[in-house]
Structures are given as structure tokens and as C-alpha cells.
mmCIF file of C-alpha atoms in Angstrom:
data_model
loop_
_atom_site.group_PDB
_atom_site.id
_atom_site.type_symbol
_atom_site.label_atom_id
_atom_site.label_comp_id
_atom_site.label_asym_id
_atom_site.label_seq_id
_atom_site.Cartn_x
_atom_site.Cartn_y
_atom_site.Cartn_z
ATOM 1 C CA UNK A 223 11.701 137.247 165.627
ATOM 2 C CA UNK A 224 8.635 138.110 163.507
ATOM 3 C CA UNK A 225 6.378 135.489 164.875
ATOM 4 C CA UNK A 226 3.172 136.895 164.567
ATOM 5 C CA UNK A 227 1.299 139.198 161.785
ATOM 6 C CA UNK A 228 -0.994 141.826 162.829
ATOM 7 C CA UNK A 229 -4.166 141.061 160.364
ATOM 8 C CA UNK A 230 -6.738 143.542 159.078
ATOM 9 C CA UNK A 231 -8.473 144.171 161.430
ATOM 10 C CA UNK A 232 -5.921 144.294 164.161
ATOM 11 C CA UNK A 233 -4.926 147.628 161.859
ATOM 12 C CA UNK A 234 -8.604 148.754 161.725
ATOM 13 C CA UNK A 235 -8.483 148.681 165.271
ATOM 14 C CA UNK A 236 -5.419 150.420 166.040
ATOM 15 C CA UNK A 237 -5.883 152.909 163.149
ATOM 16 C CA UNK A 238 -9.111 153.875 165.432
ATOM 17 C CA UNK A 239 -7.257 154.125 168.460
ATOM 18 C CA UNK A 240 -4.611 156.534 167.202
ATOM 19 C CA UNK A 241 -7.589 158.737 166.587
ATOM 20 C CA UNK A 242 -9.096 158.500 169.623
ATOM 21 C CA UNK A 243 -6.867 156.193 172.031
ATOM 22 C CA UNK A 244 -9.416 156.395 175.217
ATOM 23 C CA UNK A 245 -12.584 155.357 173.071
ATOM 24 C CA UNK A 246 -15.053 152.969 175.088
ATOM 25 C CA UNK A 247 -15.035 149.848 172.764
ATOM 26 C CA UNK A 248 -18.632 149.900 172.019
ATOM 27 C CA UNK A 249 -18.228 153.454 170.087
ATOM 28 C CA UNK A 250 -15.010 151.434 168.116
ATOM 29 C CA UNK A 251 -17.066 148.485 167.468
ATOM 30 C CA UNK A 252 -18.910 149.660 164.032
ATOM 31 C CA UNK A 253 -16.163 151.336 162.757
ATOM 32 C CA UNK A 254 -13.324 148.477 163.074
ATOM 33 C CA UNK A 255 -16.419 145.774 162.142
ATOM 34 C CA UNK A 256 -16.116 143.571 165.726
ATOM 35 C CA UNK A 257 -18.458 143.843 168.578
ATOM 36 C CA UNK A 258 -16.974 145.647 171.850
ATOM 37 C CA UNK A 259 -15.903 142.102 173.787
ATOM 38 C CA UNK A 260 -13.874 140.972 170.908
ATOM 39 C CA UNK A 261 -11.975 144.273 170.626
ATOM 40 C CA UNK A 262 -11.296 144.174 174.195
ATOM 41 C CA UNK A 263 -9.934 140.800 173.951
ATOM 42 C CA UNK A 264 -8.061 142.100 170.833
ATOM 43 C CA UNK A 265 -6.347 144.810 172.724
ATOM 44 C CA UNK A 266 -5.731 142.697 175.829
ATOM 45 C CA UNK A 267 -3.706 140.440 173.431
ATOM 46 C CA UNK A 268 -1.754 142.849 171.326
ATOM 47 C CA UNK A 269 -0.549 144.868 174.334
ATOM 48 C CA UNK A 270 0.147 141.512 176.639
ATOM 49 C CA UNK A 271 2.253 140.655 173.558
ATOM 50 C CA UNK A 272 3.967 144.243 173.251
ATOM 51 C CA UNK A 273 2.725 144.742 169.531
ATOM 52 C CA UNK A 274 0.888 147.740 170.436
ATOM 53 C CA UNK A 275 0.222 150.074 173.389
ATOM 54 C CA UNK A 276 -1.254 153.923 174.556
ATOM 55 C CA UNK A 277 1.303 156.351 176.236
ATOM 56 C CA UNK A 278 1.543 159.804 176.917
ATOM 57 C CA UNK A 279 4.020 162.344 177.045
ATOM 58 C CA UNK A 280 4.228 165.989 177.459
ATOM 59 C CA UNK A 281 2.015 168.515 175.096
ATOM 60 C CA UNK A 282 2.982 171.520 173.490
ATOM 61 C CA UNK A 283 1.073 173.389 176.085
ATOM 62 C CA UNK A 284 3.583 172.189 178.757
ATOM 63 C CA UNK A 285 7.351 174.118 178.956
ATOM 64 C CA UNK A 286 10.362 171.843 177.645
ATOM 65 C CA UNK A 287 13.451 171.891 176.090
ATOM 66 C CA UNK A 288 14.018 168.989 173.572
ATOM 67 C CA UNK A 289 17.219 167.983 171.086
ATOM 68 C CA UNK A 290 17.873 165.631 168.777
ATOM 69 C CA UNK A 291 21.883 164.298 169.393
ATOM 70 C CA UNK A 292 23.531 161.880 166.868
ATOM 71 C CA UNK A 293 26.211 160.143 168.583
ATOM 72 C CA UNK A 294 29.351 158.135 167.806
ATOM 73 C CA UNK A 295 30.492 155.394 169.960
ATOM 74 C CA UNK A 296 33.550 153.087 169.187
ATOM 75 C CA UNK A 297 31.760 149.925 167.806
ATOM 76 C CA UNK A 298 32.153 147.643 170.956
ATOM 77 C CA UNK A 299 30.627 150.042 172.744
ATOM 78 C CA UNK A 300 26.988 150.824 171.218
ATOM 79 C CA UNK A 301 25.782 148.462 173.115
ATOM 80 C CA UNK A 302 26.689 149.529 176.409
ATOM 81 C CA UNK A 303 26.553 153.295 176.079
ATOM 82 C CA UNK A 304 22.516 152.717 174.982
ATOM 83 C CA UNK A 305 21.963 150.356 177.988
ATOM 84 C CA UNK A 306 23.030 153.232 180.219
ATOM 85 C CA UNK A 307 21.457 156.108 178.123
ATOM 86 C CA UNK A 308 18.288 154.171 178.405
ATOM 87 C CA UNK A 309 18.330 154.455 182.215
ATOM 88 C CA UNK A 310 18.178 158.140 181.688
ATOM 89 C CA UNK A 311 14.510 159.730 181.703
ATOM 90 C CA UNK A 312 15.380 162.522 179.460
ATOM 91 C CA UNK A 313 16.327 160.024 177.252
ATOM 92 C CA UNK A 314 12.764 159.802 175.457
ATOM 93 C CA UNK A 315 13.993 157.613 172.592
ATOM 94 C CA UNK A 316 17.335 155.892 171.770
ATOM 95 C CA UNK A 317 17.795 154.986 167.605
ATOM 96 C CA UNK A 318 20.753 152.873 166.635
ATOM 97 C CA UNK A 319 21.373 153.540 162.851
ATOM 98 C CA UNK A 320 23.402 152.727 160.112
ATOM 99 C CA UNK A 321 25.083 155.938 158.392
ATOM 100 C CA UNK A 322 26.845 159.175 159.711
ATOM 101 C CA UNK A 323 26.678 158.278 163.459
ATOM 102 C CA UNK A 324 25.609 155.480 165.436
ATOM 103 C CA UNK A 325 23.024 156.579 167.746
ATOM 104 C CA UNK A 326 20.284 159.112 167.706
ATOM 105 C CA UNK A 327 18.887 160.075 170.589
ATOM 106 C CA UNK A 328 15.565 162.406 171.398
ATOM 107 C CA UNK A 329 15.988 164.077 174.705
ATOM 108 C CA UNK A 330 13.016 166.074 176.591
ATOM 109 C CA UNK A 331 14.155 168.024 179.679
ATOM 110 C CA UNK A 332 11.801 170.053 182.038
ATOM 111 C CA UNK A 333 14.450 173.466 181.892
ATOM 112 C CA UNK A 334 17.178 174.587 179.672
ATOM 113 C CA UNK A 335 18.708 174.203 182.589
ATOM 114 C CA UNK A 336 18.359 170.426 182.824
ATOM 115 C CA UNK A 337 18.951 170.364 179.048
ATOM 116 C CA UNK A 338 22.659 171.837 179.303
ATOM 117 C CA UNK A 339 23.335 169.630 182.223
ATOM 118 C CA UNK A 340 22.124 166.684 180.356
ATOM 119 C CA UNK A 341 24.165 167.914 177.608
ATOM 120 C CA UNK A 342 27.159 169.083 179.235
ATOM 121 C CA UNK A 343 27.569 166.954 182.200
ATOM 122 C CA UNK A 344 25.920 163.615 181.604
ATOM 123 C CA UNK A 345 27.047 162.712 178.061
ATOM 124 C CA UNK A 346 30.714 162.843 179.041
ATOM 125 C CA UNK A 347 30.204 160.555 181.486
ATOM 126 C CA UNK A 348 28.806 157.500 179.533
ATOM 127 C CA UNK A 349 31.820 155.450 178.497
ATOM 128 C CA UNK A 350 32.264 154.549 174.489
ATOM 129 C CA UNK A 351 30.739 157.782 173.054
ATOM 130 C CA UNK A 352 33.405 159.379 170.980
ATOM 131 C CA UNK A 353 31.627 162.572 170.105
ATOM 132 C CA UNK A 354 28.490 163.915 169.785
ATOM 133 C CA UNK A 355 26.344 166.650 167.699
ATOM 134 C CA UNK A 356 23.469 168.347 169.447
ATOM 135 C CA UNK A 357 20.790 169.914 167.308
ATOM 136 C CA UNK A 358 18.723 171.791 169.584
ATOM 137 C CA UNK A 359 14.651 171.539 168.519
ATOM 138 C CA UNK A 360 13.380 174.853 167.592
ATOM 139 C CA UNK A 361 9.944 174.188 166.387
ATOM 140 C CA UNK A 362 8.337 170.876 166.421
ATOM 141 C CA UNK A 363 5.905 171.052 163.210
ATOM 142 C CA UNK A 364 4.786 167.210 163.099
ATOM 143 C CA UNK A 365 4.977 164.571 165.537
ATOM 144 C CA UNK A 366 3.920 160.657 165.173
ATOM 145 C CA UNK A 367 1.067 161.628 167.123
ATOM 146 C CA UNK A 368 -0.254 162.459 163.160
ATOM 147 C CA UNK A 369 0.653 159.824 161.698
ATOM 148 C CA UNK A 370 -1.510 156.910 160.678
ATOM 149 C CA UNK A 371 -1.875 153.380 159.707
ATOM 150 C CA UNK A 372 -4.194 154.052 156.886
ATOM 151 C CA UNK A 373 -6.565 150.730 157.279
ATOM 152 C CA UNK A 374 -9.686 152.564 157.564
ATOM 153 C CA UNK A 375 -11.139 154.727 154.885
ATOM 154 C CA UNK A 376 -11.589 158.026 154.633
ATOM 155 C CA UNK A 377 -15.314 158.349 155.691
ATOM 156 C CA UNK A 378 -14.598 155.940 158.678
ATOM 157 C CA UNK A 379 -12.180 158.179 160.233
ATOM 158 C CA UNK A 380 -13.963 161.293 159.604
ATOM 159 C CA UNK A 381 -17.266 159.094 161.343
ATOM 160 C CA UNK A 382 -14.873 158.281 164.458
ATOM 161 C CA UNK A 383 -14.247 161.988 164.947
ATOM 162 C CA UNK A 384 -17.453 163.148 164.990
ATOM 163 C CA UNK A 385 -18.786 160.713 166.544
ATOM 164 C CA UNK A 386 -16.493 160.873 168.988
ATOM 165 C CA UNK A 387 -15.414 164.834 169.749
ATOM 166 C CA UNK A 388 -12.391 165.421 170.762
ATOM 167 C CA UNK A 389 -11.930 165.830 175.264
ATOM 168 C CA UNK A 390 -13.426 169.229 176.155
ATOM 169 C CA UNK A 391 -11.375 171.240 178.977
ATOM 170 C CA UNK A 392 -13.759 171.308 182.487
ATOM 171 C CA UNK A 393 -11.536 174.249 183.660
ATOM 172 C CA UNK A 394 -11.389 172.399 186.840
ATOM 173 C CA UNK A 395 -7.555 171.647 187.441
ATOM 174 C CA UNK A 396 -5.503 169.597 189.868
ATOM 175 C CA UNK A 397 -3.296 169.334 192.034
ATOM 176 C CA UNK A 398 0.329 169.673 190.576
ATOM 177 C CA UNK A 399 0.851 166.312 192.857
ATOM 178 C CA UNK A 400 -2.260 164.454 191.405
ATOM 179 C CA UNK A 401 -1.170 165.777 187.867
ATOM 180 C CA UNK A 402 2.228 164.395 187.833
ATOM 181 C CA UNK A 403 0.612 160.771 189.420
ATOM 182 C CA UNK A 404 -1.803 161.241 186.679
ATOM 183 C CA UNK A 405 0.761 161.712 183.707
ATOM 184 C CA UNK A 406 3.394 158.451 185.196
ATOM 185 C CA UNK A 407 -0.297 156.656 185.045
ATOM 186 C CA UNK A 408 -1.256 157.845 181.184
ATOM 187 C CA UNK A 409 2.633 156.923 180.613
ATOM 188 C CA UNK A 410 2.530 152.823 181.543
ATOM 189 C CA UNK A 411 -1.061 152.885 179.641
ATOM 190 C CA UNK A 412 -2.612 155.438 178.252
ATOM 191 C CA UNK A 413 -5.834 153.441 178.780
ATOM 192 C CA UNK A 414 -5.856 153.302 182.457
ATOM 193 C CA UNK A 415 -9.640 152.732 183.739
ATOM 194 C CA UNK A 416 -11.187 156.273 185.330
ATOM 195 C CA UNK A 417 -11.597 153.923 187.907
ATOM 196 C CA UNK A 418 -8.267 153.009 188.565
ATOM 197 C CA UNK A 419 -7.335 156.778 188.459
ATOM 198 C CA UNK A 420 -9.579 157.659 190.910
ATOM 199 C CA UNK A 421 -8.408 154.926 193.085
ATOM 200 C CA UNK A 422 -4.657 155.854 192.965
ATOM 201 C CA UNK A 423 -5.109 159.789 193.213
ATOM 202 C CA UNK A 424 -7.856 159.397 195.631
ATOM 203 C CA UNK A 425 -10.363 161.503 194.140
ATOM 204 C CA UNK A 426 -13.674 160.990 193.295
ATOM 205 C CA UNK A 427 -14.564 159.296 189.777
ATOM 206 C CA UNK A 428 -16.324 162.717 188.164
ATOM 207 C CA UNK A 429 -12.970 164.038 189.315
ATOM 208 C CA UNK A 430 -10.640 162.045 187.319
ATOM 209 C CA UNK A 431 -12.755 162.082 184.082
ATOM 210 C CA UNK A 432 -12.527 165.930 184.580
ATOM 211 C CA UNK A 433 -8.803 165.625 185.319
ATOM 212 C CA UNK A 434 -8.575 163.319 181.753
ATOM 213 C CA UNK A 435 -10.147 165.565 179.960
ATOM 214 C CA UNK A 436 -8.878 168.667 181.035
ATOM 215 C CA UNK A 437 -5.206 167.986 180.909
ATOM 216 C CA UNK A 438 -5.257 166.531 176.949
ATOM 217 C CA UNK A 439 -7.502 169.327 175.969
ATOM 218 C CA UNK A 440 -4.687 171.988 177.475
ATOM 219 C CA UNK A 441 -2.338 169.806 175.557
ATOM 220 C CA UNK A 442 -0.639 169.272 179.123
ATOM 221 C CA UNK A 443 -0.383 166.034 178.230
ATOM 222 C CA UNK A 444 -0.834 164.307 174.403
ATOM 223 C CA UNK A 445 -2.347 160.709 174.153
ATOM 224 C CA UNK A 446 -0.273 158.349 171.479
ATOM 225 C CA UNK A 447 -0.738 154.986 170.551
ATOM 226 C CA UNK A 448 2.127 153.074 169.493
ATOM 227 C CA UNK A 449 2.601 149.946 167.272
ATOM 228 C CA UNK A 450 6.042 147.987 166.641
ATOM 229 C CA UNK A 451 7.491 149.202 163.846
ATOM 230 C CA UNK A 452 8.826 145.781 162.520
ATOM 231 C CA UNK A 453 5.558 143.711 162.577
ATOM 232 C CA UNK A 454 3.943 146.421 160.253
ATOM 233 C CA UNK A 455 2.978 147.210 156.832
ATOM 234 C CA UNK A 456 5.773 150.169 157.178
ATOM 235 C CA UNK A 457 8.888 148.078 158.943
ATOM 236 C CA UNK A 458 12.018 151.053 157.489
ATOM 237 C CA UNK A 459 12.284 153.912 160.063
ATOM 238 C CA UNK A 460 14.926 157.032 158.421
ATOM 239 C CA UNK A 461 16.261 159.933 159.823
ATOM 240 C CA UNK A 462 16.372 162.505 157.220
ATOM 241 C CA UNK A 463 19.079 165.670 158.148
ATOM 242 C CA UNK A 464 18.426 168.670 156.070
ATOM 243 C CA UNK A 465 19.515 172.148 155.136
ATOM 244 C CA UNK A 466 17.253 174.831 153.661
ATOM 245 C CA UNK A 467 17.419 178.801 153.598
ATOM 246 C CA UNK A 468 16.833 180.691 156.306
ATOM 247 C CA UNK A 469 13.719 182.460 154.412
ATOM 248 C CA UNK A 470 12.053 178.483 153.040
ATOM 249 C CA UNK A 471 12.265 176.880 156.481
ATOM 250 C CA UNK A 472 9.052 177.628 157.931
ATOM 251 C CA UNK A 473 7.229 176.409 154.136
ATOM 252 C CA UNK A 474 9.615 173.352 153.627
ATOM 253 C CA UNK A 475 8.469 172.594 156.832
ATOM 254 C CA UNK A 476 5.063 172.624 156.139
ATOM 255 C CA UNK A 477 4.642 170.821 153.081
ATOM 256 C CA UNK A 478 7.349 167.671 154.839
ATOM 257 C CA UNK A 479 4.849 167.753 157.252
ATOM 258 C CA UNK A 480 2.090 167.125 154.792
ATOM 259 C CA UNK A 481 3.604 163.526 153.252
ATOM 260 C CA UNK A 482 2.250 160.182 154.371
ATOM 261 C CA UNK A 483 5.682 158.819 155.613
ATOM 262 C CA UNK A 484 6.654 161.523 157.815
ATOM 263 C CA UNK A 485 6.820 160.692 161.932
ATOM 264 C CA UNK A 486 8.378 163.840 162.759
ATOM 265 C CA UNK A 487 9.330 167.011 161.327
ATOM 266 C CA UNK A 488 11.097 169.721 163.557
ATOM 267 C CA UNK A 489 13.079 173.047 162.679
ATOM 268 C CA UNK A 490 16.550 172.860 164.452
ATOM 269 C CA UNK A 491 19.353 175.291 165.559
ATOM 270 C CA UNK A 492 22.339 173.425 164.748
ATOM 271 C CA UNK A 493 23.896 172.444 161.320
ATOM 272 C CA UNK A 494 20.823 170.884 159.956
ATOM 273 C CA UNK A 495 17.929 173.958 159.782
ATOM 274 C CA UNK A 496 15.345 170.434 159.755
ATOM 275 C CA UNK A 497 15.215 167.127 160.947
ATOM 276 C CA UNK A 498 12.413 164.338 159.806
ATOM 277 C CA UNK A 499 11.931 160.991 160.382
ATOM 278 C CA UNK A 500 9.783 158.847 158.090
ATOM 279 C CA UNK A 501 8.607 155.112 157.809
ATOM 280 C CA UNK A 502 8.386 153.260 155.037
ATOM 281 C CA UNK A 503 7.315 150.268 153.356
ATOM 282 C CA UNK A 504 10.855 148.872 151.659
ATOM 283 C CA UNK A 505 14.309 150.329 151.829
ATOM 284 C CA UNK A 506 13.883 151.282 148.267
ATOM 285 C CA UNK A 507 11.447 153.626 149.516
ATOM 286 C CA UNK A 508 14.339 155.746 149.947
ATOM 287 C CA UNK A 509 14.756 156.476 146.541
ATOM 288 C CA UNK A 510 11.069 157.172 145.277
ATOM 289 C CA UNK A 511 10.691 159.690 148.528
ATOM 290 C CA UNK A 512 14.272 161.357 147.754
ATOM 291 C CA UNK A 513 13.474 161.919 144.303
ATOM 292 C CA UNK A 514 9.739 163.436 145.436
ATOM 293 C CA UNK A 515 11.122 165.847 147.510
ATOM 294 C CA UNK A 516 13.980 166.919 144.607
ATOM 295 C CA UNK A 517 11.074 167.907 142.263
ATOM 296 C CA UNK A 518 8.853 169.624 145.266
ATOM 297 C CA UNK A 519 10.967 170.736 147.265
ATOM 298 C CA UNK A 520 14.220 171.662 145.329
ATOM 299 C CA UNK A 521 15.694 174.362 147.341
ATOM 300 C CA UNK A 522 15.834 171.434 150.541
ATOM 301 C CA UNK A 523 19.024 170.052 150.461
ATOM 302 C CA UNK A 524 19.022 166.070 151.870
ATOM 303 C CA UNK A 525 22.544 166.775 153.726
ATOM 304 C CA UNK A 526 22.569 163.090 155.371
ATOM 305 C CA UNK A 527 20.380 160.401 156.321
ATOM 306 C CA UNK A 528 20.512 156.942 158.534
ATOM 307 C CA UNK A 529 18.464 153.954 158.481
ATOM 308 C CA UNK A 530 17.226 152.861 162.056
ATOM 309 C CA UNK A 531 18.603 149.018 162.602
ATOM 310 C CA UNK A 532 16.998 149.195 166.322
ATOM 311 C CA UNK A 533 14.919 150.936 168.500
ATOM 312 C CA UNK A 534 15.945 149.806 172.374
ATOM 313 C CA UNK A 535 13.734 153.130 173.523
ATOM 314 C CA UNK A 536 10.671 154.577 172.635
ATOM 315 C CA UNK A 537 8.735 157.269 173.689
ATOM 316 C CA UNK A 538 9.978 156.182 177.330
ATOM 317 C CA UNK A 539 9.802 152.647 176.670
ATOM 318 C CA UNK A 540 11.804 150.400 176.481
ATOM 319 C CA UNK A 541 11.769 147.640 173.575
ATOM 320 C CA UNK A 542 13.076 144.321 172.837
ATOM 321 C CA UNK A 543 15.581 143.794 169.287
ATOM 322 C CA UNK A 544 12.263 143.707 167.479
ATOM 323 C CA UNK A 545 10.921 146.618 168.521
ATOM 324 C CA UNK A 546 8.244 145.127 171.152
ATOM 325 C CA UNK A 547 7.731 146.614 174.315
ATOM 326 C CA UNK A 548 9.204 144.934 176.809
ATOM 327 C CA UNK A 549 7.022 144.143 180.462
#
């Protein structure tokens, strides 16, 4: 299945788009090292092939109630019980793993309300799920919006982000309507043309930018680019599950939050008081990162953890067996 190799500068360029994932071309151009047509053309051809792509999904300065839930299903049944979890839209992301259950699953519901339903109502209903353990998100500390590839250097980066500030809130809103159109756009591509967004909305084009801009600086809606996992330098995706006390939660937190690897890191009501996910180069990553975090970190106690064999959801997406997006 691994039938292409993203090269150097395919990981400039997407390095430079997870730091600024709407950035005309031309401003990309003399950071990556390519003039703006080839970059374009370089884009067109990693998304058409699924390698890479810019969503969007709700920002901390919207109201939701997320949960991590590990799952077991009897074995001939992981297969079906994800095909009909995937249906689900609170289903953000569906993990099949190898270790202490079979599935994890991130959920993202508008209400608590729609959370316990989920929760309480749904789950029973899928058949071949034999139990499940909910760990409610408390505090989300890190997410993968954070994380990067590391091809460009340190200058480079900073350069981008100056060059290129951050959006800037107009204070002009929209319609809830036109906001929700707007979001199920930024969702299918993150990229979507102002023009195109003024088209569909039917507003004018100062209108959209304004729109853009306003909503991601609010953190109404955060901007993500995403890469398959498999066809990069960092191909091992773990779930770490993790207890700490009560009064070192908040710090562990923190300093997790500061390591290369880490994709997520949120504070949980539930068994575990943390849960992180991390990528890696090898499998034997494992070790060297377990080991860091018994010197650092020693009063964090690594209570399980599960190696992702598939991702079949991500971030609302849904992807083939090696982690492309599928059309």
C-alpha cells in the first residue's frame, strides 16, 4: 500500500501549511524553496491522492462536550461495529489498536445532553461491542493542531509567522446559518477559495474574508492540516493512559504537552486522570519515550497503552487501510 514517498520538499510544504494552512502560495514560495505554480500543483496532487489535506473542526471558543471511549468488540465484529460508528458525526475519530481494548474512539457532541445520549443510548445499539469505558475530557491541554513535521528550520518557521500574522477578528459576525455553511465548507477543505465561499453563502467577497477571519481568530472554528500517518517520517501512532495525583495533573500535563511526539494531551474524569497520544518514528520508540518520561516525570504512572493498527476515521474523515483520505 505504500506506493508513493512524500520527498523533502513535499514536507517543507506541508510543514508551512500547518502553520498557516490558508497562506496564498506566493507568501509559501520562499520559504518551502518552489515558486507559487509549482506548489499549487504540489498541493493539487497530494490532496487528489489523499496524502494530505486542510480541515476544520470546532475551537475552544465554541461549547462541546468531548470523550475519549476504548471499546471492546468480539473479534469478528471490529469491523462492522467501526463501519457503523463511522456513520456517526460525533464520532470525530475511530482508532483500532492492539492492547487493552480494540477501539478508541474521540467523540465531540454539541450538549452534555447529546453526549449522554450518544453514550447511553447509541453505543448499546451497535452490534459486537462487548463493553465500553468512557473517559470524559476535562481539559484539552494539546491538540495535533501543535504538532509539526519538523522539515523547516527554526528561523523559517519563525519567518512564516511573521510574515504572515496570524487572522485578526473584524468583529463583524454572521449569520448562525452562514456560519454553520461556512464551517461544513472549512470541513471538506480547509482551503476553500473566498470566492467559492462567497458564492455558496451568498455574500459579498469582503464578507467572507471577514467571516474567515473572524471565526478562527474567536477560535469558533480551528484550521488543521492533516497528513497520512503511514507515508511519513513518523508512521507509529500510541495511545498512552495515565494516572497521576490529583495535586501533579495540571504540571504533568504541561510538560507532556511540551515533547515532540505528543498529538494530544487531555486531563480526563474517569480512571485515567490523562490521556496522550504520540507519533513516532519506530515501534521501539516506545521504549526510549517510556523511559524519558520515568526520569522526568516519575510521579506519572504509564497505567496502559495501545498501538494504533488503523485509522478508518479522522478528524471527520474517513480513510482508506493506509490511512489516506478517501474521495
Amino acid at each position: 500500500m505504500q506506493d508513493y514517498d512524500l520527498d523533502e520538499r513535499d514536507l517543507r510544504l506541508l510543514h508551512a501549511l500547518q502553520i498557516r494552512p490558508r497562506a496564498p502560495w506566493a507568501a509559501l514560495a520562499p520559504i518551502v524553496g518552489a515558486d507559487a505554480g509549482t506548489l499549487s500543483r504540489r498541493w493539487a496532487a497530494l490532496k487528489d491522492a489523499g496524502l494530505a489535506w486542510v480541515t476544520s473542526y470546532p475551537g475552544l471558543g465554541t461549547k462541546y462536550s468531548g470523550a475519549i471511549v476504548e471499546i471492546d468488540c468480539a473479534p469478528a465484529s471490529i469491523l462492522r461495529a467501526t463501519e457503523e460508528l463511522a456513520g456517526d458525526p460525533e464520532v470525530l475519530t475511530i482508532d483500532q489498536t492492539a492492547g487493552g481494548r480494540d477501539l478508541v474512539i474521540t467523540l465531540l457532541c454539541a450538549t452534555e445532553a447529546d453526549l449522554s445520549h450518544f453514550l447511553l443510548e447509541r453505543l448499546c445499539t451497535v452490534e459486537g461491542i462487548r463493553s465500553t469505558r468512557t473517559h470524559r475530557s476535562i481539559k484539552l491541554l494539546t491538540d495535533a493542531k501543535q504538532w509539526r513535521l519538523r522539515s523547516l528550520h527554526g528561523d523559517e518557521a519563525r519567518l512564516l509567522e511573521r510574515n504572515l500574522p496570524e487572522p485578526a477578528s473584524t468583529g463583524r459576525g454572521i449569520t448562525a446559518d452562514h456560519e454553520k455553511h461556512l464551517a461544513a465548507l472549512l470541513k471538506a477543505d480547509g482551503r476553500t477559495s473566498i470566492a467559492k465561499i462567497s458564492g455558496v453563502l451568498d455574500i459579498s467577497p469582503a464578507k467572507a474574508r471577514n467571516a474567515v477571519a473572524t471565526v478562527i481568530a474567536d477560535d469558533r472554528l480551528a484550521l488543521r492540516l492533516e497528513v497520512a500517518r503511514s507515508y511519513t517520517p513518523w508512521p507509529v501512532c500510541v495511545w498512552y493512559f495515565m494516572r497521576v495525583p490529583a495535586t501533579k495533573v495540571e504540571v504533568v500535563a504541561r510538560r507532556l504537552s511540551g515533547l515532540e511526539e505528543v498529538r494530544i494531551v487531555t486531563t480526563t474524569g474517569g480512571i485515567y486522570s490523562i490521556i496522550m497520544s504520540v507519533w513516532l518514528r519506530r515501534v521501539e520508540d516506545m521504549t526510549v519515550l517510556e523511559r524519558q518520561l520515568g526520569e522526568r516525570l516519575p510521579f506519572a504512572e504509564i497505567m496502559d497503552r495501545s498501538i494504533v493498527l488503523r485509522t478508518p476515521k479522522h478528524m471527520g474523515h474517513r480513510l482508506d487501510p493506509s490511512g489516506k483520505r478517501m474521495r
